[in-house]
Amino acid sequence: MGKDTIVCRCEDLSLEEINSWIEKGYQTFDEIKRVSRVGMGPCQGKTCRAHILRLLAEASGTPLERMHPATFRPPVKPIRLGTIAGGDRDD
Amino acid sequence: MIKSSAQVVIIGGGIMGAAIAYNLARKHCREVVLVEKNYLTSGATGRCGAGIRQQWGTEMNCLLSQKSVKIFENLPEELDYPAVLIAFKQKGYLFLIYTGTEMELFKRNVALQNRLGIPSRLVSPREAKDLVNHLNTEKLLGGAYCPSDGHANPFHVTQAYAKAAKRLGVNVFTNTGVTGILKDRGRVAGVATERGVIKCETVVNCAGGHAGIIAAMAGISLPVYPERRQVMVSEPVDRIQDPMVISLTHHLYIQQQPHGPFIMGMGDPNEPRSFNIKSGWRFVVETARAVCTVLPPLKDLRIVRQWAGLYDMSPDAQPVLGESPEVKGFYTAAGFSGHGFMIAPYTAKLMAQSVLGEKPEMDIAMLNYHRFASGELVLEPAVV
């Protein structure tokens, strides 16, 4: 895995970019999310979260299980507005 | 280690706290300390809809937002922060008008706004459709549009202010909750935090939905209360919508972010006062139905996340600004009622002038909280 390896595929963020935010002092997934958009895309962190938590844990010397994973919010998978509103083709 | 003394302690690391810290430091105020319970933008600022509009129904809200837009326009230069991150875009706000009562309200509001130099105007349903091609004009009587309204990135605007403040010597302590306000003979003597006491004679309460709790620590009963507002966001799609679309009838606002996702929110008139920021399912269904009615082609948008934050509501939906008449040195900048982000740049400037004992360049005496005791409120009518 090199510095150009894409960690967040939704927002196209590389390992180097994530590490630069950690080096700037951002300590939690939530903080990095707010400045870089990591975890804000369609996968909502399903791909990148575990990896970034490990990077943060290593950088701060904190055991991984004590890292805050950030809030999980609905929906679990993307849903069309029309489906939620009703009147969709599966009515 | 936390500082043992300061000239001013600001409580709250949202846009307001960060912007006031910067404005104080810029005016050569020595030893400004900002304390934040979690991290910068962890509260309402980082959960807001990011809209910036000047189309308000009270003169105060109009002026605060109008002057703030002027500051937003030059913010990257002023704070030396990348414009691409601050992402201030003026793509307009389109209010939808569905009833005669709303038409009367917007006629009054637009007249007020125009008198103050805000370039808003009433538009016909056809003009509204020209502005937003996917708009359903059925039952629509018209709209109110202001092209210089827009949006910006709340995370980076706050970071920009905080960074500029730090460069000017402000100390920012995150993960530092406030546990008490120390008083001596009727004035502020210090702030007790989880990491020690900071002696100071001036405190600025920028704690948003928690401002009432902070005020109570000083023995002040502040009529600002928290109320949940929910928001949801779609996957990114090609750009099709410039203005924020907002409907008081549906309690709905919806805009497309520069990078493609739609952000939409809906106010629930029956939302109780509480610190609850959990996600509710009814909100998703009601918002989806409203969006599919107002902007039918958006039915194919996929929602990827919903979240919630707290409005810091005041009884008239105008902010509560100024020094407490009861406790000297205790200043409040709270009660923003859902429009704190957009009026922060100018409000922070006025607050800094007030805190330093200058006469604010715009008179904000009427926004102090004793206005609620007199009962003569000018109620802001255009809140979602």
Tab-separated table of C-alpha atoms in Angstrom:
chain	number	residue	atom	x	y	z
A	1	MET	CA	0.000	0.000	0.000
A	2	GLY	CA	1.519	3.317	-1.081
A	3	LYS	CA	0.747	6.965	-0.445
A	4	ASP	CA	-1.442	7.139	-3.554
A	5	THR	CA	-3.638	4.232	-2.428
A	6	ILE	CA	-7.250	5.417	-2.361
A	7	VAL	CA	-8.665	5.031	1.164
A	8	CYS	CA	-12.039	6.725	0.574
A	9	ARG	CA	-13.441	5.687	-2.802
A	10	CYS	CA	-16.561	7.864	-2.560
A	11	GLU	CA	-14.658	11.117	-2.106
A	12	ASP	CA	-11.443	9.996	-3.799
A	13	LEU	CA	-9.083	10.553	-0.851
A	14	SER	CA	-5.638	8.950	-0.788
A	15	LEU	CA	-3.692	7.537	2.132
A	16	GLU	CA	-1.374	10.527	1.887
A	17	GLU	CA	-4.273	12.967	2.191
A	18	ILE	CA	-5.749	11.171	5.218
A	19	ASN	CA	-2.333	11.051	6.879
A	20	SER	CA	-1.850	14.782	6.286
A	21	TRP	CA	-5.061	15.528	8.234
A	22	ILE	CA	-3.878	13.266	11.067
A	23	GLU	CA	-0.510	15.052	11.091
A	24	LYS	CA	-2.330	18.396	11.325
A	25	GLY	CA	-3.780	17.251	14.645
A	26	TYR	CA	-7.254	15.964	13.793
A	27	GLN	CA	-7.775	13.142	16.272
A	28	THR	CA	-11.066	11.440	15.482
A	29	PHE	CA	-12.927	10.055	12.474
A	30	ASP	CA	-15.610	12.727	12.991
A	31	GLU	CA	-13.084	15.546	12.879
A	32	ILE	CA	-11.408	14.294	9.703
A	33	LYS	CA	-14.815	13.690	8.157
A	34	ARG	CA	-15.789	17.316	8.702
A	35	VAL	CA	-12.730	18.720	6.940
A	36	SER	CA	-12.144	16.130	4.208
A	37	ARG	CA	-15.641	14.658	3.520
A	38	VAL	CA	-14.329	11.152	4.224
A	39	GLY	CA	-17.320	8.970	5.129
A	40	MET	CA	-19.838	11.454	3.682
A	41	GLY	CA	-20.280	9.677	0.347
A	42	PRO	CA	-22.658	6.927	-0.759
A	43	CYS	CA	-20.886	4.212	1.300
A	44	GLN	CA	-21.052	6.299	4.494
A	45	GLY	CA	-17.718	4.967	5.721
A	46	LYS	CA	-18.386	1.282	5.146
A	47	THR	CA	-15.172	1.046	3.117
A	48	CYS	CA	-12.869	3.549	4.801
A	49	ARG	CA	-13.932	3.780	8.441
A	50	ALA	CA	-12.091	0.739	9.829
A	51	HIS	CA	-8.937	1.671	7.983
A	52	ILE	CA	-8.950	5.293	9.153
A	53	LEU	CA	-9.694	4.291	12.739
A	54	ARG	CA	-6.605	2.074	12.632
A	55	LEU	CA	-4.472	4.923	11.254
A	56	LEU	CA	-5.766	7.215	14.031
A	57	ALA	CA	-5.170	4.553	16.689
A	58	GLU	CA	-1.592	3.991	15.528
A	59	ALA	CA	-0.891	7.742	15.351
A	60	SER	CA	-2.132	8.399	18.882
A	61	GLY	CA	-1.001	5.138	20.488
A	62	THR	CA	-4.597	4.440	21.530
A	63	PRO	CA	-5.930	0.865	21.433
A	64	LEU	CA	-8.215	0.478	18.391
A	65	GLU	CA	-11.167	-0.623	20.522
A	66	ARG	CA	-11.108	2.738	22.298
A	67	MET	CA	-11.388	4.791	19.087
A	68	HIS	CA	-14.798	6.428	18.616
A	69	PRO	CA	-16.265	4.987	15.388
A	70	ALA	CA	-18.540	8.066	14.796
A	71	THR	CA	-22.315	7.943	14.714
A	72	PHE	CA	-24.082	5.390	12.524
A	73	ARG	CA	-27.196	6.929	10.985
A	74	PRO	CA	-29.983	5.622	8.749
A	75	PRO	CA	-30.437	4.511	6.061
A	76	VAL	CA	-28.186	1.453	5.999
A	77	LYS	CA	-28.234	1.488	2.200
A	78	PRO	CA	-29.115	4.353	-0.158
A	79	ILE	CA	-32.888	4.531	-0.799
A	80	ARG	CA	-34.720	6.445	-3.515
A	81	LEU	CA	-36.888	9.349	-2.346
A	82	GLY	CA	-39.784	8.001	-4.410
A	83	THR	CA	-39.574	4.659	-2.626
A	84	ILE	CA	-39.636	6.311	0.785
A	85	ALA	CA	-42.527	8.558	-0.224
A	86	GLY	CA	-44.590	5.576	-1.442
A	87	GLY	CA	-46.155	5.189	-4.858
A	88	ASP	CA	-43.142	3.341	-6.175
A	89	ARG	CA	-43.380	0.476	-8.662
A	90	ASP	CA	-43.403	-2.171	-5.921
A	91	ASP	CA	-46.547	-0.798	-4.261
B	1	MET	CA	-2.164	22.675	30.366
B	2	ILE	CA	-5.049	25.094	30.297
B	3	LYS	CA	-4.384	28.816	30.767
B	4	SER	CA	-4.831	29.997	34.355
B	5	SER	CA	-6.089	33.415	33.334
B	6	ALA	CA	-7.398	35.270	30.299
B	7	GLN	CA	-8.935	38.579	29.331
B	8	VAL	CA	-11.876	36.910	27.578
B	9	VAL	CA	-13.071	33.292	27.655
B	10	ILE	CA	-15.337	32.210	24.817
B	11	ILE	CA	-17.480	29.127	25.449
B	12	GLY	CA	-18.322	27.108	22.337
B	13	GLY	CA	-16.301	26.052	19.292
B	14	GLY	CA	-18.891	26.593	16.604
B	15	ILE	CA	-18.898	29.328	13.986
B	16	MET	CA	-19.901	32.001	16.491
B	17	GLY	CA	-17.203	31.235	19.057
B	18	ALA	CA	-14.494	30.963	16.413
B	19	ALA	CA	-15.559	34.158	14.624
B	20	ILE	CA	-15.782	36.170	17.854
B	21	ALA	CA	-12.336	34.876	18.909
B	22	TYR	CA	-10.900	36.052	15.594
B	23	ASN	CA	-12.572	39.461	15.759
B	24	LEU	CA	-11.383	40.035	19.334
B	25	ALA	CA	-7.807	39.056	18.467
B	26	ARG	CA	-7.850	41.239	15.375
B	27	LYS	CA	-8.719	44.179	17.608
B	28	HIS	CA	-5.639	43.389	19.702
B	29	CYS	CA	-7.532	41.893	22.609
B	30	ARG	CA	-4.864	40.045	24.629
B	31	GLU	CA	-5.279	36.543	25.980
B	32	VAL	CA	-8.429	35.271	24.336
B	33	VAL	CA	-9.234	31.650	25.214
B	34	LEU	CA	-11.847	29.522	23.462
B	35	VAL	CA	-13.077	26.376	25.217
B	36	GLU	CA	-15.118	23.689	23.472
B	37	LYS	CA	-16.619	20.570	25.067
B	38	ASN	CA	-15.974	18.343	22.029
B	39	TYR	CA	-14.240	19.598	18.872
B	40	LEU	CA	-14.697	22.519	16.474
B	41	THR	CA	-18.051	22.291	14.593
B	42	SER	CA	-19.172	19.280	16.659
B	43	GLY	CA	-22.473	21.026	17.451
B	44	ALA	CA	-25.036	22.948	15.420
B	45	THR	CA	-22.545	24.551	13.008
B	46	GLY	CA	-21.381	21.160	11.752
B	47	ARG	CA	-24.952	19.916	11.384
B	48	CYS	CA	-26.558	22.916	9.694
B	49	GLY	CA	-28.005	23.220	6.202
B	50	ALA	CA	-25.200	25.635	5.209
B	51	GLY	CA	-27.554	28.133	3.568
B	52	ILE	CA	-26.932	31.877	3.575
B	53	ARG	CA	-29.889	34.105	2.878
B	54	GLN	CA	-30.807	37.743	3.315
B	55	GLN	CA	-34.537	37.224	2.784
B	56	TRP	CA	-35.766	37.822	6.320
B	57	GLY	CA	-38.849	39.414	7.803
B	58	THR	CA	-37.282	41.550	10.523
B	59	GLU	CA	-34.923	44.455	9.930
B	60	MET	CA	-32.330	43.051	12.350
B	61	ASN	CA	-32.145	39.646	10.659
B	62	CYS	CA	-31.985	41.326	7.220
B	63	LEU	CA	-29.142	43.653	8.219
B	64	LEU	CA	-27.107	41.016	10.050
B	65	SER	CA	-27.292	38.650	7.077
B	66	GLN	CA	-26.776	41.362	4.435
B	67	LYS	CA	-23.594	42.617	6.121
B	68	SER	CA	-22.436	39.027	6.674
B	69	VAL	CA	-22.785	38.249	2.949
B	70	LYS	CA	-20.419	41.151	2.226
B	71	ILE	CA	-17.893	39.588	4.650
B	72	PHE	CA	-18.379	36.071	3.185
B	73	GLU	CA	-17.545	37.496	-0.259
B	74	ASN	CA	-14.024	38.405	0.914
B	75	LEU	CA	-13.517	35.775	3.596
B	76	PRO	CA	-10.776	33.727	1.847
B	77	GLU	CA	-8.626	36.869	1.560
B	78	GLU	CA	-9.459	38.147	5.043
B	79	LEU	CA	-8.696	34.835	6.760
B	80	ASP	CA	-6.042	33.591	4.293
B	81	TYR	CA	-7.890	30.310	3.716
B	82	PRO	CA	-8.550	28.565	0.373
B	83	ALA	CA	-11.692	29.871	-1.368
B	84	VAL	CA	-12.294	26.379	-2.739
B	85	LEU	CA	-12.740	25.108	0.838
B	86	ILE	CA	-14.816	28.028	2.134
B	87	ALA	CA	-16.927	27.362	-0.980
B	88	PHE	CA	-19.088	30.489	-0.777
B	89	LYS	CA	-21.433	30.320	-3.760
B	90	GLN	CA	-24.172	32.840	-4.526
B	91	LYS	CA	-26.731	30.789	-6.414
B	92	GLY	CA	-29.792	32.393	-4.855
B	93	TYR	CA	-32.704	31.399	-2.659
B	94	LEU	CA	-36.169	30.799	-4.068
B	95	PHE	CA	-39.069	30.914	-1.613
B	96	LEU	CA	-42.228	29.244	-2.886
B	97	ILE	CA	-45.552	30.997	-2.317
B	98	TYR	CA	-48.688	28.856	-2.104
B	99	THR	CA	-51.247	30.926	-0.178
B	100	GLY	CA	-52.623	34.450	-0.061
B	101	THR	CA	-51.265	34.839	3.465
B	102	GLU	CA	-47.787	33.872	2.273
B	103	MET	CA	-48.094	36.294	-0.657
B	104	GLU	CA	-48.872	39.135	1.767
B	105	LEU	CA	-45.931	38.092	3.992
B	106	PHE	CA	-43.444	37.971	1.111
B	107	LYS	CA	-44.694	41.270	-0.352
B	108	ARG	CA	-43.966	42.878	3.034
B	109	ASN	CA	-40.628	41.078	3.407
B	110	VAL	CA	-39.429	41.956	-0.106
B	111	ALA	CA	-40.418	45.617	0.437
B	112	LEU	CA	-38.411	45.660	3.685
B	113	GLN	CA	-35.451	43.902	2.056
B	114	ASN	CA	-35.444	46.264	-0.952
B	115	ARG	CA	-35.579	49.293	1.354
B	116	LEU	CA	-32.383	47.962	2.992
B	117	GLY	CA	-30.718	47.342	-0.383
B	118	ILE	CA	-31.198	43.560	-0.546
B	119	PRO	CA	-31.873	42.666	-4.227
B	120	SER	CA	-34.812	40.283	-3.660
B	121	ARG	CA	-37.906	40.271	-5.851
B	122	LEU	CA	-41.239	38.538	-6.284
B	123	VAL	CA	-41.376	36.158	-9.243
B	124	SER	CA	-44.236	34.522	-11.155
B	125	PRO	CA	-44.643	30.728	-11.230
B	126	ARG	CA	-43.196	30.796	-14.771
B	127	GLU	CA	-40.113	32.717	-13.647
B	128	ALA	CA	-39.749	30.322	-10.712
B	129	LYS	CA	-39.805	27.431	-13.180
B	130	ASP	CA	-37.133	29.156	-15.275
B	131	LEU	CA	-34.957	29.348	-12.159
B	132	VAL	CA	-35.601	25.730	-11.140
B	133	ASN	CA	-36.532	23.650	-14.141
B	134	HIS	CA	-37.730	20.606	-12.170
B	135	LEU	CA	-40.164	22.664	-10.046
B	136	ASN	CA	-43.817	21.605	-9.908
B	137	THR	CA	-45.785	24.842	-10.396
B	138	GLU	CA	-49.189	23.307	-9.616
B	139	LYS	CA	-50.955	25.406	-6.926
B	140	LEU	CA	-47.962	27.754	-6.939
B	141	LEU	CA	-48.894	31.450	-6.725
B	142	GLY	CA	-45.337	32.694	-7.162
B	143	GLY	CA	-42.030	33.007	-5.418
B	144	ALA	CA	-39.566	35.343	-3.778
B	145	TYR	CA	-36.042	35.230	-5.141
B	146	CYS	CA	-32.748	36.803	-4.158
B	147	PRO	CA	-29.796	36.072	-6.446
B	148	SER	CA	-27.080	37.028	-3.952
B	149	ASP	CA	-28.202	34.490	-1.335
B	150	GLY	CA	-26.270	31.230	-1.341
B	151	HIS	CA	-24.319	28.814	0.789
B	152	ALA	CA	-20.829	28.064	2.144
B	153	ASN	CA	-18.988	25.227	3.869
B	154	PRO	CA	-19.645	25.556	7.638
B	155	PHE	CA	-16.780	23.224	8.613
B	156	HIS	CA	-14.140	25.136	6.722
B	157	VAL	CA	-15.519	28.591	7.509
B	158	THR	CA	-15.179	27.704	11.204
B	159	GLN	CA	-11.703	26.225	10.687
B	160	ALA	CA	-10.722	29.362	8.769
B	161	TYR	CA	-11.803	31.645	11.619
B	162	ALA	CA	-10.193	29.401	14.263
B	163	LYS	CA	-6.909	29.178	12.372
B	164	ALA	CA	-6.776	32.947	11.828
B	165	ALA	CA	-7.569	33.455	15.519
B	166	LYS	CA	-4.783	31.067	16.554
B	167	ARG	CA	-2.308	32.909	14.333
B	168	LEU	CA	-3.244	36.086	16.245
B	169	GLY	CA	-2.539	34.385	19.572
B	170	VAL	CA	-5.909	32.924	20.603
B	171	ASN	CA	-5.674	29.681	22.605
B	172	VAL	CA	-8.233	27.054	21.592
B	173	PHE	CA	-8.915	24.182	23.993
B	174	THR	CA	-11.081	21.382	22.620
B	175	ASN	CA	-12.318	18.393	24.653
B	176	THR	CA	-12.730	20.910	27.470
B	177	GLY	CA	-16.223	21.112	28.955
B	178	VAL	CA	-17.285	24.016	31.157
B	179	THR	CA	-18.442	23.023	34.645
B	180	GLY	CA	-19.128	26.397	36.252
B	181	ILE	CA	-18.970	30.187	36.045
B	182	LEU	CA	-17.220	31.905	38.956
B	183	LYS	CA	-18.622	35.218	40.154
B	184	ASP	CA	-17.392	37.901	42.489
B	185	ARG	CA	-19.668	40.726	43.658
B	186	GLY	CA	-22.035	40.515	40.731
B	187	ARG	CA	-19.492	40.114	37.989
B	188	VAL	CA	-17.686	37.309	36.227
B	189	ALA	CA	-14.504	36.113	37.963
B	190	GLY	CA	-13.644	32.987	36.016
B	191	VAL	CA	-14.660	29.849	34.153
B	192	ALA	CA	-14.317	26.402	35.716
B	193	THR	CA	-13.543	23.716	33.151
B	194	GLU	CA	-12.841	19.991	33.186
B	195	ARG	CA	-9.165	20.903	32.900
B	196	GLY	CA	-8.966	23.627	35.538
B	197	VAL	CA	-10.108	27.150	36.317
B	198	ILE	CA	-9.441	30.096	33.998
B	199	LYS	CA	-9.614	33.428	35.826
B	200	CYS	CA	-11.270	36.119	33.695
B	201	GLU	CA	-13.621	39.055	33.955
B	202	THR	CA	-15.337	38.499	30.635
B	203	VAL	CA	-17.134	35.430	29.271
B	204	VAL	CA	-18.890	35.072	25.916
B	205	ASN	CA	-21.551	32.362	25.867
B	206	CYS	CA	-21.604	30.846	22.349
B	207	ALA	CA	-22.849	27.429	23.452
B	208	GLY	CA	-25.764	27.218	20.990
B	209	GLY	CA	-28.451	24.845	22.246
B	210	HIS	CA	-26.518	24.541	25.502
B	211	ALA	CA	-26.393	28.320	26.080
B	212	GLY	CA	-29.199	28.103	28.628
B	213	ILE	CA	-27.163	25.644	30.721
B	214	ILE	CA	-24.079	27.879	30.629
B	215	ALA	CA	-26.163	30.941	31.562
B	216	ALA	CA	-27.716	29.018	34.468
B	217	MET	CA	-24.191	28.382	35.794
B	218	ALA	CA	-23.939	32.156	36.205
B	219	GLY	CA	-27.383	32.320	37.793
B	220	ILE	CA	-28.972	33.773	34.665
B	221	SER	CA	-32.269	32.566	33.261
B	222	LEU	CA	-31.727	32.797	29.506
B	223	PRO	CA	-34.810	32.238	27.324
B	224	VAL	CA	-32.928	30.132	24.760
B	225	TYR	CA	-33.897	26.500	24.371
B	226	PRO	CA	-32.738	23.580	22.219
B	227	GLU	CA	-34.963	22.067	19.538
B	228	ARG	CA	-34.019	19.201	17.228
B	229	ARG	CA	-33.959	19.794	13.475
B	230	GLN	CA	-33.358	16.911	11.098
B	231	VAL	CA	-31.545	16.953	7.786
B	232	MET	CA	-30.824	14.370	5.095
B	233	VAL	CA	-28.533	14.166	2.117
B	234	SER	CA	-28.520	12.326	-1.205
B	235	GLU	CA	-25.809	10.723	-3.265
B	236	PRO	CA	-24.002	13.203	-5.553
B	237	VAL	CA	-25.603	13.751	-8.976
B	238	ASP	CA	-24.996	16.101	-11.901
B	239	ARG	CA	-25.764	19.729	-11.107
B	240	ILE	CA	-29.345	20.621	-11.964
B	241	GLN	CA	-30.364	23.100	-9.254
B	242	ASP	CA	-28.826	26.483	-8.517
B	243	PRO	CA	-31.002	28.184	-5.881
B	244	MET	CA	-31.963	26.837	-2.503
B	245	VAL	CA	-35.690	26.050	-2.759
B	246	ILE	CA	-37.633	26.759	0.405
B	247	SER	CA	-41.316	26.419	1.216
B	248	LEU	CA	-42.916	27.664	4.414
B	249	THR	CA	-46.080	25.708	3.509
B	250	HIS	CA	-44.111	22.432	3.522
B	251	HIS	CA	-41.602	23.576	6.204
B	252	LEU	CA	-39.079	22.360	3.615
B	253	TYR	CA	-35.732	23.534	2.294
B	254	ILE	CA	-33.639	21.761	-0.341
B	255	GLN	CA	-30.444	22.732	-2.107
B	256	GLN	CA	-27.773	21.090	-4.224
B	257	GLN	CA	-24.210	21.252	-2.909
B	258	PRO	CA	-21.390	22.274	-5.299
B	259	HIS	CA	-20.108	18.688	-5.477
B	260	GLY	CA	-23.520	17.228	-6.292
B	261	PRO	CA	-25.473	15.922	-3.297
B	262	PHE	CA	-28.848	17.425	-2.386
B	263	ILE	CA	-29.270	18.501	1.234
B	264	MET	CA	-32.842	18.767	2.502
B	265	GLY	CA	-34.464	19.484	5.810
B	266	MET	CA	-37.870	19.962	7.275
B	267	GLY	CA	-38.993	21.659	10.456
B	268	ASP	CA	-41.603	19.921	12.606
B	269	PRO	CA	-43.855	22.550	14.236
B	270	ASN	CA	-44.570	20.025	17.024
B	271	GLU	CA	-40.919	19.278	17.807
B	272	PRO	CA	-40.545	19.378	21.605
B	273	ARG	CA	-37.813	21.267	23.442
B	274	SER	CA	-35.029	18.781	24.141
B	275	PHE	CA	-31.404	17.889	23.550
B	276	ASN	CA	-32.422	14.857	21.460
B	277	ILE	CA	-30.420	14.595	18.226
B	278	LYS	CA	-31.396	11.039	17.309
B	279	SER	CA	-32.740	10.197	13.841
B	280	GLY	CA	-36.493	9.825	13.420
B	281	TRP	CA	-38.168	7.792	10.669
B	282	ARG	CA	-41.257	10.015	10.299
B	283	PHE	CA	-39.008	12.898	9.214
B	284	VAL	CA	-37.623	10.858	6.313
B	285	VAL	CA	-41.068	9.885	5.015
B	286	GLU	CA	-42.548	13.370	5.353
B	287	THR	CA	-39.544	15.049	3.753
B	288	ALA	CA	-39.484	12.533	0.887
B	289	ARG	CA	-43.198	13.160	0.238
B	290	ALA	CA	-42.719	16.937	0.273
B	291	VAL	CA	-39.724	16.780	-2.081
B	292	CYS	CA	-41.535	14.431	-4.489
B	293	THR	CA	-44.482	16.875	-4.531
B	294	VAL	CA	-42.498	20.107	-4.932
B	295	LEU	CA	-39.682	18.791	-7.163
B	296	PRO	CA	-41.072	15.560	-8.695
B	297	PRO	CA	-38.025	14.519	-10.798
B	298	LEU	CA	-35.990	14.203	-7.603
B	299	LYS	CA	-37.923	11.020	-6.750
B	300	ASP	CA	-35.033	9.031	-8.216
B	301	LEU	CA	-32.439	10.583	-5.877
B	302	ARG	CA	-31.023	8.121	-3.379
B	303	ILE	CA	-30.759	9.234	0.245
B	304	VAL	CA	-27.493	8.162	1.872
B	305	ARG	CA	-27.749	9.677	5.343
B	306	GLN	CA	-29.973	11.539	7.746
B	307	TRP	CA	-28.759	13.369	10.830
B	308	ALA	CA	-29.938	15.908	13.356
B	309	GLY	CA	-28.725	18.927	15.251
B	310	LEU	CA	-30.076	21.538	17.624
B	311	TYR	CA	-31.574	24.917	16.814
B	312	ASP	CA	-30.913	27.298	19.710
B	313	MET	CA	-34.361	28.850	19.662
B	314	SER	CA	-35.238	32.241	21.095
B	315	PRO	CA	-38.855	33.351	21.669
B	316	ASP	CA	-38.868	35.674	18.619
B	317	ALA	CA	-36.397	33.723	16.413
B	318	GLN	CA	-33.923	36.607	16.560
B	319	PRO	CA	-30.552	36.187	18.301
B	320	VAL	CA	-29.855	37.144	21.880
B	321	LEU	CA	-26.780	39.392	21.935
B	322	GLY	CA	-25.067	41.494	24.560
B	323	GLU	CA	-23.963	41.770	28.158
B	324	SER	CA	-26.152	40.490	30.949
B	325	PRO	CA	-27.744	43.282	32.979
B	326	GLU	CA	-27.517	40.990	36.025
B	327	VAL	CA	-23.956	39.636	35.829
B	328	LYS	CA	-21.348	42.093	34.586
B	329	GLY	CA	-18.906	40.639	32.095
B	330	PHE	CA	-21.252	37.821	31.027
B	331	TYR	CA	-21.983	38.198	27.316
B	332	THR	CA	-24.363	36.087	25.267
B	333	ALA	CA	-24.308	35.307	21.549
B	334	ALA	CA	-26.979	32.629	21.240
B	335	GLY	CA	-30.618	32.059	20.308
B	336	PHE	CA	-29.838	32.044	16.613
B	337	SER	CA	-32.927	29.953	15.867
B	338	GLY	CA	-31.474	28.174	12.852
B	339	HIS	CA	-29.718	31.063	11.141
B	340	GLY	CA	-26.536	31.491	13.167
B	341	PHE	CA	-24.107	30.341	10.507
B	342	MET	CA	-25.286	32.834	7.900
B	343	ILE	CA	-25.206	35.866	10.197
B	344	ALA	CA	-22.064	34.894	12.113
B	345	PRO	CA	-19.449	37.018	10.289
B	346	TYR	CA	-21.092	40.366	11.033
B	347	THR	CA	-22.611	39.344	14.377
B	348	ALA	CA	-19.133	38.332	15.594
B	349	LYS	CA	-17.744	41.706	14.563
B	350	LEU	CA	-20.453	43.532	16.529
B	351	MET	CA	-19.977	41.228	19.521
B	352	ALA	CA	-16.221	41.894	19.585
B	353	GLN	CA	-16.860	45.645	19.562
B	354	SER	CA	-19.383	45.262	22.366
B	355	VAL	CA	-17.120	43.020	24.492
B	356	LEU	CA	-14.260	45.528	24.186
B	357	GLY	CA	-16.489	48.340	25.447
B	358	GLU	CA	-16.856	50.084	22.095
B	359	LYS	CA	-20.138	51.240	20.652
B	360	PRO	CA	-21.085	48.544	18.110
B	361	GLU	CA	-21.242	50.001	14.595
B	362	MET	CA	-24.848	48.793	14.397
B	363	ASP	CA	-27.088	49.242	17.430
B	364	ILE	CA	-27.861	45.782	18.825
B	365	ALA	CA	-29.208	46.904	22.204
B	366	MET	CA	-32.692	45.708	21.192
B	367	LEU	CA	-31.333	42.166	20.846
B	368	ASN	CA	-30.442	41.810	24.532
B	369	TYR	CA	-32.530	39.286	26.411
B	370	HIS	CA	-34.441	41.754	28.588
B	371	ARG	CA	-36.557	42.416	25.479
B	372	PHE	CA	-38.519	39.279	26.355
B	373	ALA	CA	-39.587	40.735	29.714
B	374	SER	CA	-41.258	43.723	28.040
B	375	GLY	CA	-43.318	41.385	25.858
B	376	GLU	CA	-43.051	43.643	22.808
B	377	LEU	CA	-41.555	41.114	20.439
B	378	VAL	CA	-40.971	41.555	16.735
B	379	LEU	CA	-41.445	37.965	15.642
B	380	GLU	CA	-39.361	36.714	12.727
B	381	PRO	CA	-41.959	35.101	10.455
B	382	ALA	CA	-39.700	33.406	7.881
B	383	VAL	CA	-38.190	30.468	9.787
B	384	VAL	CA	-38.165	26.831	8.665
